[in-house]
C-alpha positions as MATLAB code, in Angstrom:
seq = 'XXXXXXXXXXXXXXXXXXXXXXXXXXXXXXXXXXXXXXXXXXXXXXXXXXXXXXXXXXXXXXXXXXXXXXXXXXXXXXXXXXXXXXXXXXXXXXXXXXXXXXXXXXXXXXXXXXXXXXXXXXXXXXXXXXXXXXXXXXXXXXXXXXXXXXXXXXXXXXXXXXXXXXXXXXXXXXXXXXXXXXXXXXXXXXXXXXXXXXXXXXXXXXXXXXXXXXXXXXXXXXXXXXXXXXXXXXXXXXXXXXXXXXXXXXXXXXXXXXXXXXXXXXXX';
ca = [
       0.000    0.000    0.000;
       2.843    2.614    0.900;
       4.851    1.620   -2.645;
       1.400    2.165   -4.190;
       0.475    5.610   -2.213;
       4.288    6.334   -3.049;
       3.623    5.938   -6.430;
       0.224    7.315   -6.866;
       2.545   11.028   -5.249;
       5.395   10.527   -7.693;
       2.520   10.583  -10.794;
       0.906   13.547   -9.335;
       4.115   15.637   -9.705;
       4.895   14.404  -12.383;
       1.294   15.995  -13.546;
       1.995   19.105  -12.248;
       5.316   19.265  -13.496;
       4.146   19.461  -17.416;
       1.262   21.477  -16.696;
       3.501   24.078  -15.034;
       5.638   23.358  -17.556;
       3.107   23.624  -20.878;
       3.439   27.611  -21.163;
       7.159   27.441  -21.174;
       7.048   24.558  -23.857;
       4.627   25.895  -26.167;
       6.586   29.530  -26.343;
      10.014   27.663  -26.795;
       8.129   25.936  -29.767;
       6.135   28.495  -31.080;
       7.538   29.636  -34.602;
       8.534   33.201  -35.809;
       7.290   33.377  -39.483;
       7.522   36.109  -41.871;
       4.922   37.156  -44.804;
       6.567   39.059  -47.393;
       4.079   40.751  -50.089;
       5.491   42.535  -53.350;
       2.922   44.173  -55.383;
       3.316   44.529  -58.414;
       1.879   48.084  -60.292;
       1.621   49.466  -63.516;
       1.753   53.502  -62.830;
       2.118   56.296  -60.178;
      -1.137   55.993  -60.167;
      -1.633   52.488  -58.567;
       1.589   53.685  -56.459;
       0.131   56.494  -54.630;
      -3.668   54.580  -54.208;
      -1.504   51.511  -52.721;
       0.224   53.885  -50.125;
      -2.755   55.392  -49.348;
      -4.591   51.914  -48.685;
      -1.459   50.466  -46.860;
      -0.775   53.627  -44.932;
      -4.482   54.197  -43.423;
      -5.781   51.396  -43.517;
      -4.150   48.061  -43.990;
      -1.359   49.311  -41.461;
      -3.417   50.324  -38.699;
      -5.450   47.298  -39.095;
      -2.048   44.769  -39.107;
      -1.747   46.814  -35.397;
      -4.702   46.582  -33.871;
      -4.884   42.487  -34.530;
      -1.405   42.589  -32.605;
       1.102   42.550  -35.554;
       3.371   45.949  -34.368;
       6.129   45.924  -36.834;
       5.254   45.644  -40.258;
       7.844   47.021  -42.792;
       7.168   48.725  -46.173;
       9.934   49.526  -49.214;
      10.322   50.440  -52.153;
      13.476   50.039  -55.034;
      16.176   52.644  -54.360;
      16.627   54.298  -57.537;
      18.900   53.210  -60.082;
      21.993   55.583  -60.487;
      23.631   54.032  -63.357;
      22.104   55.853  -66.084;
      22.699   53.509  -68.719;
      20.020   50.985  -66.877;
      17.020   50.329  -68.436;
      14.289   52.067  -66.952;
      11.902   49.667  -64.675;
       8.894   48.625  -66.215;
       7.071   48.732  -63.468;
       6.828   50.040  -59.733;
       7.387   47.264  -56.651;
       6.211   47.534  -53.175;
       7.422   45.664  -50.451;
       5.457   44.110  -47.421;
       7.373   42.941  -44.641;
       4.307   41.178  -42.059;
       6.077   39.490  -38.897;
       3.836   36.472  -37.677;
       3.953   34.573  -34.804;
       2.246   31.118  -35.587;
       0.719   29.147  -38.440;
      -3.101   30.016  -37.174;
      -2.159   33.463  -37.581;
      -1.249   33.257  -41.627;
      -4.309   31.249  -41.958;
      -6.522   33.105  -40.005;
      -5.243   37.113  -40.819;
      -7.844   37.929  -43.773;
     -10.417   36.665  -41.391;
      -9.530   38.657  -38.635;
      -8.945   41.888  -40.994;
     -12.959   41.426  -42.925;
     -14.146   41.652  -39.280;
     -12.369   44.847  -38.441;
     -14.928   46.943  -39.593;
     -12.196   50.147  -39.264;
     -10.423   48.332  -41.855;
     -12.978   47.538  -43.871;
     -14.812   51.097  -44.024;
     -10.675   52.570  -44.580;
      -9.650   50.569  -47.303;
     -13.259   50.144  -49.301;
     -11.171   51.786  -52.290;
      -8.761   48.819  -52.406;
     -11.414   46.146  -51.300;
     -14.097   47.107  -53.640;
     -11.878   48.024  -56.427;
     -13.459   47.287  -59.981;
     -12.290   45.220  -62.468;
     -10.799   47.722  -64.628;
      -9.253   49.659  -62.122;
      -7.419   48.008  -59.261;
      -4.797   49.161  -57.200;
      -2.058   47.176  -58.331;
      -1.378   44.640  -61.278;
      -0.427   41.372  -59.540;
       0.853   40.643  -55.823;
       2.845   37.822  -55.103;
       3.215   36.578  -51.210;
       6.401   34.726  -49.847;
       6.485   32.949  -46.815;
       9.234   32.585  -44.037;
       9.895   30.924  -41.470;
      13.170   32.598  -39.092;
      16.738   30.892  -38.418;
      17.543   29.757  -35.022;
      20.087   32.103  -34.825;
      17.896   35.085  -35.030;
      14.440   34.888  -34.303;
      11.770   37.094  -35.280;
      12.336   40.403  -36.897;
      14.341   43.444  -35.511;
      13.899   47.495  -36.118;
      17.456   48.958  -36.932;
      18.570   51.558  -34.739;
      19.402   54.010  -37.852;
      19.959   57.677  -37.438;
      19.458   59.142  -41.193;
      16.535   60.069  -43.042;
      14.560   57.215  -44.137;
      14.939   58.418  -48.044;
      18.800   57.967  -47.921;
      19.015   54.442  -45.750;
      19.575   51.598  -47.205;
      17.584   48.026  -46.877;
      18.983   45.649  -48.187;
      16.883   42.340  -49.823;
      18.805   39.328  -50.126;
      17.545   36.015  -52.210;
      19.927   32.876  -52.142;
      18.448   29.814  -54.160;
      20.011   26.668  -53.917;
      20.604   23.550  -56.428;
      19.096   20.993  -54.386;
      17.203   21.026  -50.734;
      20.148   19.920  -48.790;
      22.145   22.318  -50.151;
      19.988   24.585  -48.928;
      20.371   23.818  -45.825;
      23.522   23.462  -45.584;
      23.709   27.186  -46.454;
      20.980   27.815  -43.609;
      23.221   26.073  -41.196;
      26.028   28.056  -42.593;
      24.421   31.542  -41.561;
      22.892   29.625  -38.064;
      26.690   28.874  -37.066;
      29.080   32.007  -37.705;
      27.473   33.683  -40.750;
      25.046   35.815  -38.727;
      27.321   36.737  -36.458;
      29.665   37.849  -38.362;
      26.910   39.923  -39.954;
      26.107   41.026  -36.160;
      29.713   42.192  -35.321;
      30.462   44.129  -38.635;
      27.272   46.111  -37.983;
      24.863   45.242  -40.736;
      21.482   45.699  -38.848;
      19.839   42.719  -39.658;
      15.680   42.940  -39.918;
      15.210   39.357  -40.428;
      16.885   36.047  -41.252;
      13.936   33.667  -43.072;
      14.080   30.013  -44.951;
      11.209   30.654  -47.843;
       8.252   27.820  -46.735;
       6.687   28.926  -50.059;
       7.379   31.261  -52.770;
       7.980   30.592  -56.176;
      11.711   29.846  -56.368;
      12.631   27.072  -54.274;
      14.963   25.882  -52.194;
      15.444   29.534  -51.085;
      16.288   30.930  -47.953;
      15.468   35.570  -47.752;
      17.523   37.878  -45.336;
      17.499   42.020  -45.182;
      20.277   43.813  -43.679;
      20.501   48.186  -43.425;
      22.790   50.896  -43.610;
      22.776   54.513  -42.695;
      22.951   55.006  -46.799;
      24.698   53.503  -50.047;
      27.964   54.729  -49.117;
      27.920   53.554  -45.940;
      26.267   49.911  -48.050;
      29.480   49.489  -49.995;
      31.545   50.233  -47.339;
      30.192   47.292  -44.842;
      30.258   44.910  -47.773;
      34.185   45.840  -48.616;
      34.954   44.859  -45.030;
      32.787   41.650  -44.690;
      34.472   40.619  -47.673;
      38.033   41.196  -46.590;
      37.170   39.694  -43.087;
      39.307   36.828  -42.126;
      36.779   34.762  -40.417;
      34.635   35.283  -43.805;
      37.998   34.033  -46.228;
      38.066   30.771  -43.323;
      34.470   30.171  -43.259;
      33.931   30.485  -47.489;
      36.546   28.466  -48.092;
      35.234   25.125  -46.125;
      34.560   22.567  -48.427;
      31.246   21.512  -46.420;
      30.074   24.759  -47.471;
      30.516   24.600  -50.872;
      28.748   25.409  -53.908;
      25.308   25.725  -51.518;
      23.873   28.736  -53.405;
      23.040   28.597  -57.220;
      21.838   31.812  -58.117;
      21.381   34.975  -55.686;
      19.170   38.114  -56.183;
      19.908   41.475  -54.849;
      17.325   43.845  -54.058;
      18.270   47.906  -52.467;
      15.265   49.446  -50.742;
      14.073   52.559  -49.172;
      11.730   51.998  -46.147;
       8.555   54.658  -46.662;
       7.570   57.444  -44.406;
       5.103   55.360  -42.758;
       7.007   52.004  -42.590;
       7.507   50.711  -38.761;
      10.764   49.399  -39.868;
];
């Protein structure tokens, strides 16, 4: 009878234990995922109606459904003059999530906000014939263990002349894909973090459509400042030692470059 009372106690704490212990679990596991959205528009036109919408309304609304920072850019122009001009204007929507119900559940939660809904009736009712952009496309991330979530730079210039920089690494095959995420996870990042690059977000693309992909964005002060950080990361010994490991070879295929400008009304 003792052995069984003595066993009958040990369960019970054992109970408590992981019911104390659920919170703590769940938030270790809880994922940081990112939803990039680039819309795609055909003039001004669409430009300034988009800002509008995003600024007044679809903003505002991200905030009050608890979604704080939410980051907006657009290309930094071109000075080489002898670039062809773009054919069309991008905007960039950075939307920091906190778990899968959220992605699934956001347009829900944004048709009931009836704030929202009376704000942005000129992009939600838009006819046929005269939308506010041409085509969006929407990327999803989910962050490296080495940086979680996404982080606000502490920048001190005016957000015209900063920098944001949009990086796109696609890989061959899945594996080495993540061989290149594990690369980052285990001395890339902070290599990034000691050379001052003011990382927003480190994210391995769930879905998009180029895959295997992983997406990171990194800021300056302004281009100079850009080219600068680069030079040095570059020249960095513990860059030359970690880029020339042979388990980290040939783990990115093709990489895209995109230089931003945050907007006046970006919280990033």
């Amino acid at each position: 009878m003792n052995y069984k009372k003595l066993n009958l106690f040990a369960l019970c704490l054992l109970v408590l234990w992981v019911v104390s212990a659920m919170p703590a679990l769940s938030q270790a596991a809880k994922p940081n995922l990112q939803q990039l959205k680039i819309f795609h528009l055909k003039d001004k036109g669409q430009e300034e109606r988009l800002d509008n919408f995003l600024q007044n309304a679809y903003l505002p609304a991200l905030h009050r459904a608890g979604i704080s920072k939410v980051g907006v850019f657009k290309p930094a122009e071109n000075t080489d003059a002898s670039a062809p001009a773009p054919t069309e204007q991008l905007v960039y929507v950075l939307i920091p999530l906190s778990s899968p119900d959220q992605v699934y559940k956001l347009d829900e939660t944004l048709a009931k906000d009836k704030q929202y809904t009376a704000a942005g009736k000129e992009y939600i009712d838009a006819p046929h014939n005269n939308p506010l952009y041409s085509h969006f496309e929407t990327i999803l991330l989910d962050a490296f263990v080495g940086m979680k979530g996404v982080s606000v730079p502490k920048l001190k210039s005016a957000s015209q002349e900063r920098i944001y920089e949009l990086r796109s690494y696609e890989a061959a095959t899945e594996k080495l894909h993540q061989n290149k995420v594990d690369m980052f996870n285990k001395g890339e990042i902070q290599l990034f973090d000691r050379l001052g690059f003011n990382a927003v977000f480190y994210g391995r693309v769930l879905a998009g459509s180029r895959m295997p992909n992983l997406m990171y964005m990194t800021t300056f002060e302004n281009m100079a400042e850009r080219d600068k950080k680069w030079k040095a990361f570059g020249a960095d010994p513990e860059w030359k030692k970690m880029s020339a490991m042979p388990e980290y070879a040939n783990n990115v295929s093709h990489a895209d470059i995109y230089l931003l400008h945050p907007t006046s009304y970006s919280d990033i």
